[in-house]
Short mmCIF file of C-alpha atoms (C1' of nucleotides) in Angstrom, two decimals:
data_model
loop_
_atom_site.label_atom_id
_atom_site.label_comp_id
_atom_site.label_asym_id
_atom_site.label_seq_id
_atom_site.Cartn_x
_atom_site.Cartn_y
_atom_site.Cartn_z
CA UNK A 1 -83.21 17.71 -51.66
CA UNK A 2 -86.25 15.41 -52.09
CA UNK A 3 -84.32 12.93 -54.12
CA UNK A 4 -85.30 10.48 -51.80
CA UNK A 5 -82.54 9.07 -51.01
CA UNK A 6 -82.52 9.70 -47.24
CA UNK A 7 -86.46 9.79 -45.92
CA UNK A 8 -87.29 6.64 -44.63
CA UNK A 9 -88.08 7.48 -40.89
CA UNK A 10 -89.56 5.23 -38.05
CA UNK A 11 -91.75 7.12 -39.19
CA UNK A 12 -93.01 6.13 -42.55
CA UNK A 13 -92.12 2.51 -41.38
CA UNK A 14 -95.11 3.19 -39.16
CA UNK A 15 -97.10 4.36 -42.09
CA UNK A 16 -96.29 1.50 -44.43
CA UNK A 17 -96.62 -1.27 -41.83
CA UNK A 18 -100.61 0.66 -41.28
CA UNK A 19 -101.14 0.00 -44.69
CA UNK A 20 -99.91 -3.12 -46.26
CA UNK A 21 -101.83 -4.36 -42.51
CA UNK A 22 -105.11 -2.78 -43.99
CA UNK A 23 -104.37 -4.36 -46.93
CA UNK A 24 -103.37 -7.96 -45.26
CA UNK A 25 -107.08 -7.19 -43.81
CA UNK A 26 -108.84 -6.87 -47.39
CA UNK A 27 -106.85 -9.97 -48.84
CA UNK A 28 -108.17 -12.21 -44.76
CA UNK A 29 -111.23 -11.10 -45.26
CA UNK A 30 -111.73 -11.46 -49.06
CA UNK A 31 -109.97 -15.48 -48.00
CA UNK A 32 -112.09 -16.19 -46.18
CA UNK A 33 -115.84 -15.02 -47.46
CA UNK A 34 -114.53 -16.99 -50.87
CA UNK A 35 -113.03 -20.42 -48.62
CA UNK A 36 -116.61 -19.54 -46.56
CA UNK A 37 -117.96 -19.32 -50.32
CA UNK A 38 -116.45 -22.79 -51.75
CA UNK A 39 -114.37 -20.64 -53.50
CA UNK A 40 -110.11 -21.58 -53.55
CA UNK A 41 -109.74 -17.70 -53.13
CA UNK A 42 -107.78 -17.25 -56.68
CA UNK A 43 -110.38 -18.93 -58.04
CA UNK A 44 -112.69 -16.70 -56.56
CA UNK A 45 -110.20 -14.03 -58.38
CA UNK A 46 -109.80 -15.29 -61.08
CA UNK A 47 -113.72 -15.62 -61.69
CA UNK A 48 -113.77 -11.78 -60.77
CA UNK A 49 -111.99 -10.81 -63.90
CA UNK A 50 -113.57 -12.72 -66.20
CA UNK A 51 -116.75 -11.57 -64.98
CA UNK A 52 -114.89 -7.66 -64.93
CA UNK A 53 -113.28 -8.22 -68.41
CA UNK A 54 -114.57 -4.72 -70.48
CA UNK A 55 -113.39 -6.06 -74.22
CA UNK A 56 -115.32 -7.01 -76.18
CA UNK A 57 -116.09 -11.48 -76.35
CA UNK A 58 -114.37 -13.84 -73.61
CA UNK A 59 -110.95 -13.15 -72.16
CA UNK A 60 -108.35 -15.49 -73.02
CA UNK A 61 -106.17 -17.53 -71.15
CA UNK A 62 -103.82 -14.77 -71.53
CA UNK A 63 -106.13 -12.00 -70.32
CA UNK A 64 -106.74 -13.64 -66.79
CA UNK A 65 -103.00 -14.24 -66.51
CA UNK A 66 -102.42 -9.95 -67.36
CA UNK A 67 -105.37 -9.30 -64.07
CA UNK A 68 -103.93 -11.50 -62.48
CA UNK A 69 -100.17 -10.30 -62.76
CA UNK A 70 -98.72 -14.30 -62.84
CA UNK A 71 -97.00 -16.52 -65.88
CA UNK A 72 -99.53 -17.11 -68.41
CA UNK A 73 -99.21 -20.45 -67.78
CA UNK A 74 -100.28 -20.38 -64.26
CA UNK A 75 -102.87 -19.08 -65.61
CA UNK A 76 -103.43 -21.69 -67.84
CA UNK A 77 -103.38 -24.57 -64.04
CA UNK A 78 -106.36 -22.16 -62.60
CA UNK A 79 -107.99 -21.63 -65.22
CA UNK A 80 -107.90 -26.22 -65.95
CA UNK A 81 -108.67 -26.49 -63.20
CA UNK A 82 -111.92 -23.91 -62.47
CA UNK A 83 -112.68 -25.85 -65.56
CA UNK A 84 -112.28 -29.34 -63.68
CA UNK A 85 -114.71 -27.75 -60.91
CA UNK A 86 -116.93 -26.46 -63.00
CA UNK A 87 -116.49 -22.58 -62.71
CA UNK A 88 -115.91 -21.76 -66.48
CA UNK A 89 -116.18 -24.08 -69.89
CA UNK A 90 -113.43 -23.64 -72.38
CA UNK A 91 -113.73 -22.80 -75.75
CA UNK A 92 -111.13 -22.32 -78.95
CA UNK A 93 -112.15 -19.54 -81.68
CA UNK A 94 -111.99 -20.42 -84.80
CA UNK A 95 -110.23 -17.09 -85.45
CA UNK A 96 -106.75 -18.45 -83.39
CA UNK A 97 -107.01 -22.16 -82.19
CA UNK A 98 -103.97 -21.74 -79.87
CA UNK A 99 -106.00 -18.85 -77.28
CA UNK A 100 -108.38 -20.66 -74.77
CA UNK A 101 -111.39 -18.30 -74.12
CA UNK A 102 -112.59 -18.51 -70.57
CA UNK A 103 -116.91 -18.29 -69.91
CA UNK A 104 -118.00 -18.91 -66.71
CA UNK A 105 -121.07 -21.06 -65.89
CA UNK A 106 -124.14 -20.55 -63.62
CA UNK A 107 -123.29 -21.99 -60.63
CA UNK A 108 -119.87 -19.61 -61.34
CA UNK A 109 -121.87 -16.53 -61.39
CA UNK A 110 -124.04 -16.65 -58.75
CA UNK A 111 -121.35 -17.43 -56.29
CA UNK A 112 -119.94 -14.18 -57.76
CA UNK A 113 -122.73 -11.82 -57.07
CA UNK A 114 -122.53 -13.02 -53.68
CA UNK A 115 -119.38 -12.92 -52.83
CA UNK A 116 -118.99 -9.61 -54.69
CA UNK A 117 -121.94 -8.10 -52.53
CA UNK A 118 -120.34 -9.05 -49.75
CA UNK A 119 -116.38 -7.65 -50.30
CA UNK A 120 -118.45 -4.66 -51.79
CA UNK A 121 -120.09 -3.93 -48.20
CA UNK A 122 -117.03 -4.76 -46.77
CA UNK A 123 -115.06 -1.91 -48.71
CA UNK A 124 -116.94 0.50 -47.87
CA UNK A 125 -116.09 -0.64 -44.38
CA UNK A 126 -112.03 -0.82 -44.74
CA UNK A 127 -111.50 1.50 -48.04
CA UNK A 128 -111.18 5.51 -45.06
CA UNK A 129 -109.12 2.73 -43.70
CA UNK A 130 -107.32 1.97 -46.67
CA UNK A 131 -107.64 5.55 -47.74
CA UNK A 132 -106.04 6.91 -44.75
CA UNK A 133 -102.99 4.54 -44.62
CA UNK A 134 -102.09 5.85 -48.68
CA UNK A 135 -101.26 8.82 -47.37
CA UNK A 136 -97.95 7.96 -45.38
CA UNK A 137 -96.11 10.76 -44.61
CA UNK A 138 -99.24 11.15 -42.70
CA UNK A 139 -101.20 14.41 -41.90
CA UNK A 140 -98.97 17.48 -42.42
CA UNK A 141 -100.33 19.28 -39.32
CA UNK A 142 -99.28 15.48 -37.87
CA UNK B 1 -134.12 0.87 -50.35
CA UNK B 2 -130.58 0.63 -49.71
CA UNK B 3 -129.87 -2.95 -47.29
CA UNK B 4 -127.58 -4.33 -50.74
CA UNK B 5 -129.28 -6.89 -52.13
CA UNK B 6 -129.73 -6.64 -55.32
CA UNK B 7 -126.52 -3.88 -56.19
CA UNK B 8 -123.93 -6.69 -58.58
CA UNK B 9 -123.70 -5.48 -61.89
CA UNK B 10 -121.44 -5.74 -65.26
CA UNK B 11 -119.94 -2.15 -62.99
CA UNK B 12 -119.38 -4.13 -60.15
CA UNK B 13 -117.61 -6.64 -61.06
CA UNK B 14 -115.47 -3.84 -64.11
CA UNK B 15 -114.48 -2.16 -60.94
CA UNK B 16 -114.21 -4.95 -58.47
CA UNK B 17 -111.86 -6.76 -61.30
CA UNK B 18 -109.96 -3.04 -61.46
CA UNK B 19 -109.40 -2.25 -57.76
CA UNK B 20 -108.21 -6.04 -56.55
CA UNK B 21 -106.05 -5.17 -60.66
CA UNK B 22 -104.46 -2.25 -59.07
CA UNK B 23 -103.40 -4.71 -55.72
CA UNK B 24 -102.08 -7.73 -57.25
CA UNK B 25 -99.82 -4.33 -59.76
CA UNK B 26 -98.73 -3.79 -56.56
CA UNK B 27 -98.06 -6.95 -54.24
CA UNK B 28 -96.28 -8.23 -57.47
CA UNK B 29 -93.77 -5.08 -57.10
CA UNK B 30 -93.73 -5.51 -53.14
CA UNK B 31 -92.69 -9.26 -54.08
CA UNK B 32 -89.92 -8.06 -57.01
CA UNK B 33 -88.23 -5.97 -54.68
CA UNK B 34 -87.72 -8.02 -51.92
CA UNK B 35 -86.92 -11.28 -53.81
CA UNK B 36 -84.45 -8.91 -56.29
CA UNK B 37 -82.92 -8.24 -52.43
CA UNK B 38 -83.02 -12.02 -51.12
CA UNK B 39 -86.13 -12.08 -48.92
CA UNK B 40 -88.96 -13.61 -49.62
CA UNK B 41 -92.38 -11.83 -50.01
CA UNK B 42 -93.87 -12.14 -45.44
CA UNK B 43 -90.44 -11.53 -44.49
CA UNK B 44 -90.33 -8.80 -45.32
CA UNK B 45 -92.96 -8.06 -44.23
CA UNK B 46 -93.00 -9.59 -41.46
CA UNK B 47 -89.60 -7.03 -40.69
CA UNK B 48 -91.67 -3.98 -41.82
CA UNK B 49 -94.25 -5.47 -38.63
CA UNK B 50 -91.45 -5.37 -36.68
CA UNK B 51 -89.61 -2.38 -37.62
CA UNK B 52 -92.65 -1.15 -37.92
CA UNK B 53 -94.09 -1.65 -34.31
CA UNK B 54 -95.93 1.87 -32.47
CA UNK B 55 -96.30 0.00 -28.88
CA UNK B 56 -93.67 -0.54 -26.12
CA UNK B 57 -90.82 -3.39 -25.83
CA UNK B 58 -90.34 -4.57 -29.47
CA UNK B 59 -92.88 -6.61 -31.37
CA UNK B 60 -93.70 -11.04 -29.76
CA UNK B 61 -94.27 -13.52 -31.98
CA UNK B 62 -98.32 -12.99 -31.44
CA UNK B 63 -97.69 -9.11 -32.55
CA UNK B 64 -96.57 -9.94 -35.76
CA UNK B 65 -99.39 -12.97 -35.99
CA UNK B 66 -102.22 -9.97 -35.45
CA UNK B 67 -100.95 -7.02 -37.83
CA UNK B 68 -99.54 -9.64 -40.22
CA UNK B 69 -103.66 -11.23 -40.11
CA UNK B 70 -101.37 -15.06 -39.84
CA UNK B 71 -102.09 -18.06 -36.56
CA UNK B 72 -100.16 -17.74 -33.87
CA UNK B 73 -98.16 -21.06 -35.23
CA UNK B 74 -97.55 -19.36 -38.84
CA UNK B 75 -96.45 -16.82 -37.54
CA UNK B 76 -93.84 -18.06 -35.22
CA UNK B 77 -92.84 -20.20 -38.15
CA UNK B 78 -92.07 -17.31 -39.94
CA UNK B 79 -89.67 -15.47 -37.59
CA UNK B 80 -87.79 -19.22 -36.93
CA UNK B 81 -87.43 -19.39 -40.74
CA UNK B 82 -85.99 -15.79 -40.05
CA UNK B 83 -84.03 -16.13 -36.85
CA UNK B 84 -82.57 -18.92 -38.83
CA UNK B 85 -81.50 -16.58 -42.14
CA UNK B 86 -80.10 -14.05 -39.45
CA UNK B 87 -83.30 -11.11 -39.39
CA UNK B 88 -83.92 -10.88 -36.05
CA UNK B 89 -83.43 -12.19 -33.30
CA UNK B 90 -84.89 -13.89 -30.24
CA UNK B 91 -85.20 -13.05 -26.78
CA UNK B 92 -87.08 -14.78 -23.77
CA UNK B 93 -88.96 -11.31 -21.80
CA UNK B 94 -87.82 -12.07 -17.83
CA UNK B 95 -91.22 -10.71 -17.71
CA UNK B 96 -93.45 -13.54 -19.27
CA UNK B 97 -90.60 -16.02 -20.16
CA UNK B 98 -93.64 -18.16 -22.25
CA UNK B 99 -93.39 -13.75 -24.79
CA UNK B 100 -91.08 -14.32 -27.95
CA UNK B 101 -88.39 -11.71 -28.45
CA UNK B 102 -87.88 -10.16 -31.80
CA UNK B 103 -85.46 -7.57 -33.02
CA UNK B 104 -83.90 -7.03 -36.08
CA UNK B 105 -80.17 -7.03 -37.66
CA UNK B 106 -78.09 -4.51 -38.77
CA UNK B 107 -78.07 -6.33 -42.33
CA UNK B 108 -81.90 -6.74 -41.56
CA UNK B 109 -82.05 -2.95 -41.30
CA UNK B 110 -79.94 -2.10 -44.00
CA UNK B 111 -82.37 -4.67 -46.31
CA UNK B 112 -85.40 -2.76 -44.86
CA UNK B 113 -84.95 0.66 -45.51
CA UNK B 114 -83.50 0.50 -49.17
CA UNK B 115 -87.06 -1.93 -50.00
CA UNK B 116 -88.93 0.94 -47.80
CA UNK B 117 -87.50 3.45 -49.85
CA UNK B 118 -88.03 1.60 -52.88
CA UNK B 119 -92.15 0.66 -51.84
CA UNK B 120 -92.43 3.96 -50.84
CA UNK B 121 -91.27 5.08 -54.49
CA UNK B 122 -93.72 3.12 -55.43
CA UNK B 123 -96.34 3.58 -53.90
CA UNK B 124 -96.43 7.42 -54.70
CA UNK B 125 -96.94 6.81 -58.23
CA UNK B 126 -99.25 3.59 -56.79
CA UNK B 127 -100.78 5.78 -54.34
CA UNK B 128 -103.34 7.33 -57.01
CA UNK B 129 -104.81 4.45 -59.22
CA UNK B 130 -105.59 2.52 -56.55
CA UNK B 131 -107.17 5.24 -54.50
CA UNK B 132 -109.94 5.69 -57.75
CA UNK B 133 -110.19 1.98 -57.93
CA UNK B 134 -111.26 2.37 -53.98
CA UNK B 135 -113.74 5.23 -55.48
CA UNK B 136 -115.60 1.80 -56.90
CA UNK B 137 -119.02 2.30 -58.02
CA UNK B 138 -117.02 5.52 -60.02
CA UNK B 139 -117.86 9.04 -60.41
CA UNK B 140 -120.95 10.46 -60.79
CA UNK B 141 -120.31 12.06 -63.59
CA UNK B 142 -119.82 9.15 -65.32
"C1'" DC C 1 -98.48 -23.82 -1.27
"C1'" DG C 2 -100.41 -27.24 -5.57
"C1'" DG C 3 -103.00 -28.86 -9.60
"C1'" DA C 4 -105.73 -27.65 -13.00
"C1'" DT C 5 -106.34 -24.13 -16.89
"C1'" DA C 6 -104.77 -20.70 -19.55
"C1'" DT C 7 -101.54 -18.71 -22.14
"C1'" DA C 8 -97.79 -17.80 -26.14
"C1'" DT C 9 -94.62 -20.72 -28.65
"C1'" DA C 10 -93.30 -23.78 -31.92
"C1'" DT C 11 -93.40 -28.46 -34.82
"C1'" DC C 12 -95.61 -31.63 -38.32
"C1'" DG C 13 -97.96 -32.70 -42.12
"C1'" DT C 14 -100.61 -31.92 -45.20
"C1'" DG C 15 -103.25 -28.46 -49.00
"C1'" DT C 16 -102.99 -24.32 -52.18
"C1'" DT C 17 -100.89 -21.62 -55.47
"C1'" DA C 18 -96.05 -19.87 -57.97
"C1'" DC C 19 -92.19 -20.49 -60.64
"C1'" DG C 20 -88.99 -22.07 -64.75
"C1'" DA C 21 -87.51 -25.17 -68.00
"C1'" DC C 22 -90.44 -27.75 -70.87
"C1'" DA C 23 -93.63 -29.02 -74.81
"C1'" DC C 24 -96.89 -28.72 -77.67
"C1'" DA C 25 -100.27 -26.18 -81.76
"C1'" DT C 26 -101.22 -23.34 -84.17
"C1'" DT C 27 -100.39 -19.07 -86.47
"C1'" DC C 28 -97.35 -15.91 -89.09
"C1'" DC C 29 -94.32 -14.16 -92.01
"C1'" DA C 30 -90.79 -14.39 -95.40
"C1'" DT D 1 -93.05 -24.39 -96.79
"C1'" DG D 2 -90.24 -23.70 -93.49
"C1'" DG D 3 -88.74 -21.16 -88.98
"C1'" DA D 4 -89.43 -18.04 -85.53
"C1'" DA D 5 -93.00 -16.43 -82.88
"C1'" DT D 6 -97.45 -16.93 -80.40
"C1'" DG D 7 -100.42 -18.81 -77.10
"C1'" DT D 8 -101.12 -22.77 -74.41
"C1'" DG D 9 -100.61 -26.63 -71.13
"C1'" DT D 10 -97.11 -30.44 -67.95
"C1'" DC D 11 -93.76 -31.42 -64.98
"C1'" DG D 12 -91.14 -31.13 -60.92
"C1'" DT D 13 -89.34 -27.52 -57.29
"C1'" DA D 14 -90.14 -24.47 -53.32
"C1'" DA D 15 -92.67 -20.45 -49.65
"C1'" DC D 16 -96.03 -20.09 -46.93
"C1'" DA D 17 -100.71 -21.15 -44.10
"C1'" DC D 18 -103.26 -24.05 -42.13
"C1'" DG D 19 -105.36 -27.86 -38.70
"C1'" DA D 20 -103.61 -30.48 -34.85
"C1'" DT D 21 -100.60 -30.78 -31.43
"C1'" DA D 22 -97.38 -30.47 -28.49
"C1'" DT D 23 -94.52 -27.80 -24.55
"C1'" DA D 24 -93.57 -24.34 -21.11
"C1'" DT D 25 -94.97 -20.09 -18.16
"C1'" DA D 26 -98.46 -18.14 -16.47
"C1'" DT D 27 -101.99 -17.37 -13.24
"C1'" DC D 28 -106.29 -19.12 -10.67
"C1'" DC D 29 -107.96 -21.02 -6.18
"C1'" DG D 30 -108.84 -23.26 -2.78
#
DNA sequence: CGGATATATATCGTGTTACGACACATTCCA
DNA sequence: TGGAATGTGTCGTAACACGATATATATCCG
């Protein structure tokens, strides 16, 4: 019965559409905030991934690709643009000189701090709606 | 005290980065699924917005813009590409001939049904991680 | 009724981003 | 030590979103 082959109806479309709408509102806020701070949206997210790296040592270009769910060479391009913009510095660790480790500059850290604060505040507002929209089938009583 | 001016530290970066990672995983899945079905990602989402429209009558280009959180002329371009691709038909209601009402074609409905099924299944998997990542400060005990 | 203004959509040129195909340096391994 | 694997970088291409601008329709006000 619940094999999922014919469960798609108007209610599912509406629920999924609502979820995507909430997502896009957040993403739109995020992009606008980043651009207002002088950062392209992807560079902001890359910076967050770098600062939020929780492994040992600095994240590499490959780590960045994995966290952003993009192809390695896409992350490489992104890292290059960020280095040009003075947001990160690149270093090749002696242990494996193929790798490129990324470290944020002081300016990038300052920018990210402000943006992160704004995002945390915005998410406090949006989280309930997002969580609600994640209950895609709607409440059992509705 | 909780004015939010100095709450940004390593834990916040990690939590927010994890949330963005989950988001990107979902968005990557979604785009890949759409493209595999022969639809550009935005056209898939536009279709979902159209089919998920819950107001009276058909959604207009302006409605689409609002749901996708894009500028009206961006939605107009998207609608034109979709009409060219045989995914929607346009109609100008007599009541206000400035408006353009959008209706999905049978082919579009079939495509969206399959994609929606896949998305609902994927969200069942991802929803817990997303919801967890939405508790950005981490559990009180952790 | 008629002209000014507002609304809804559409078009054009531009910039950002992501990809595939390919190139190159470094490391690993038989 | 030579060849495959790994990590990153380069180049050309395509989709998307925007600002500026244009057009058609509707509305308002006297």
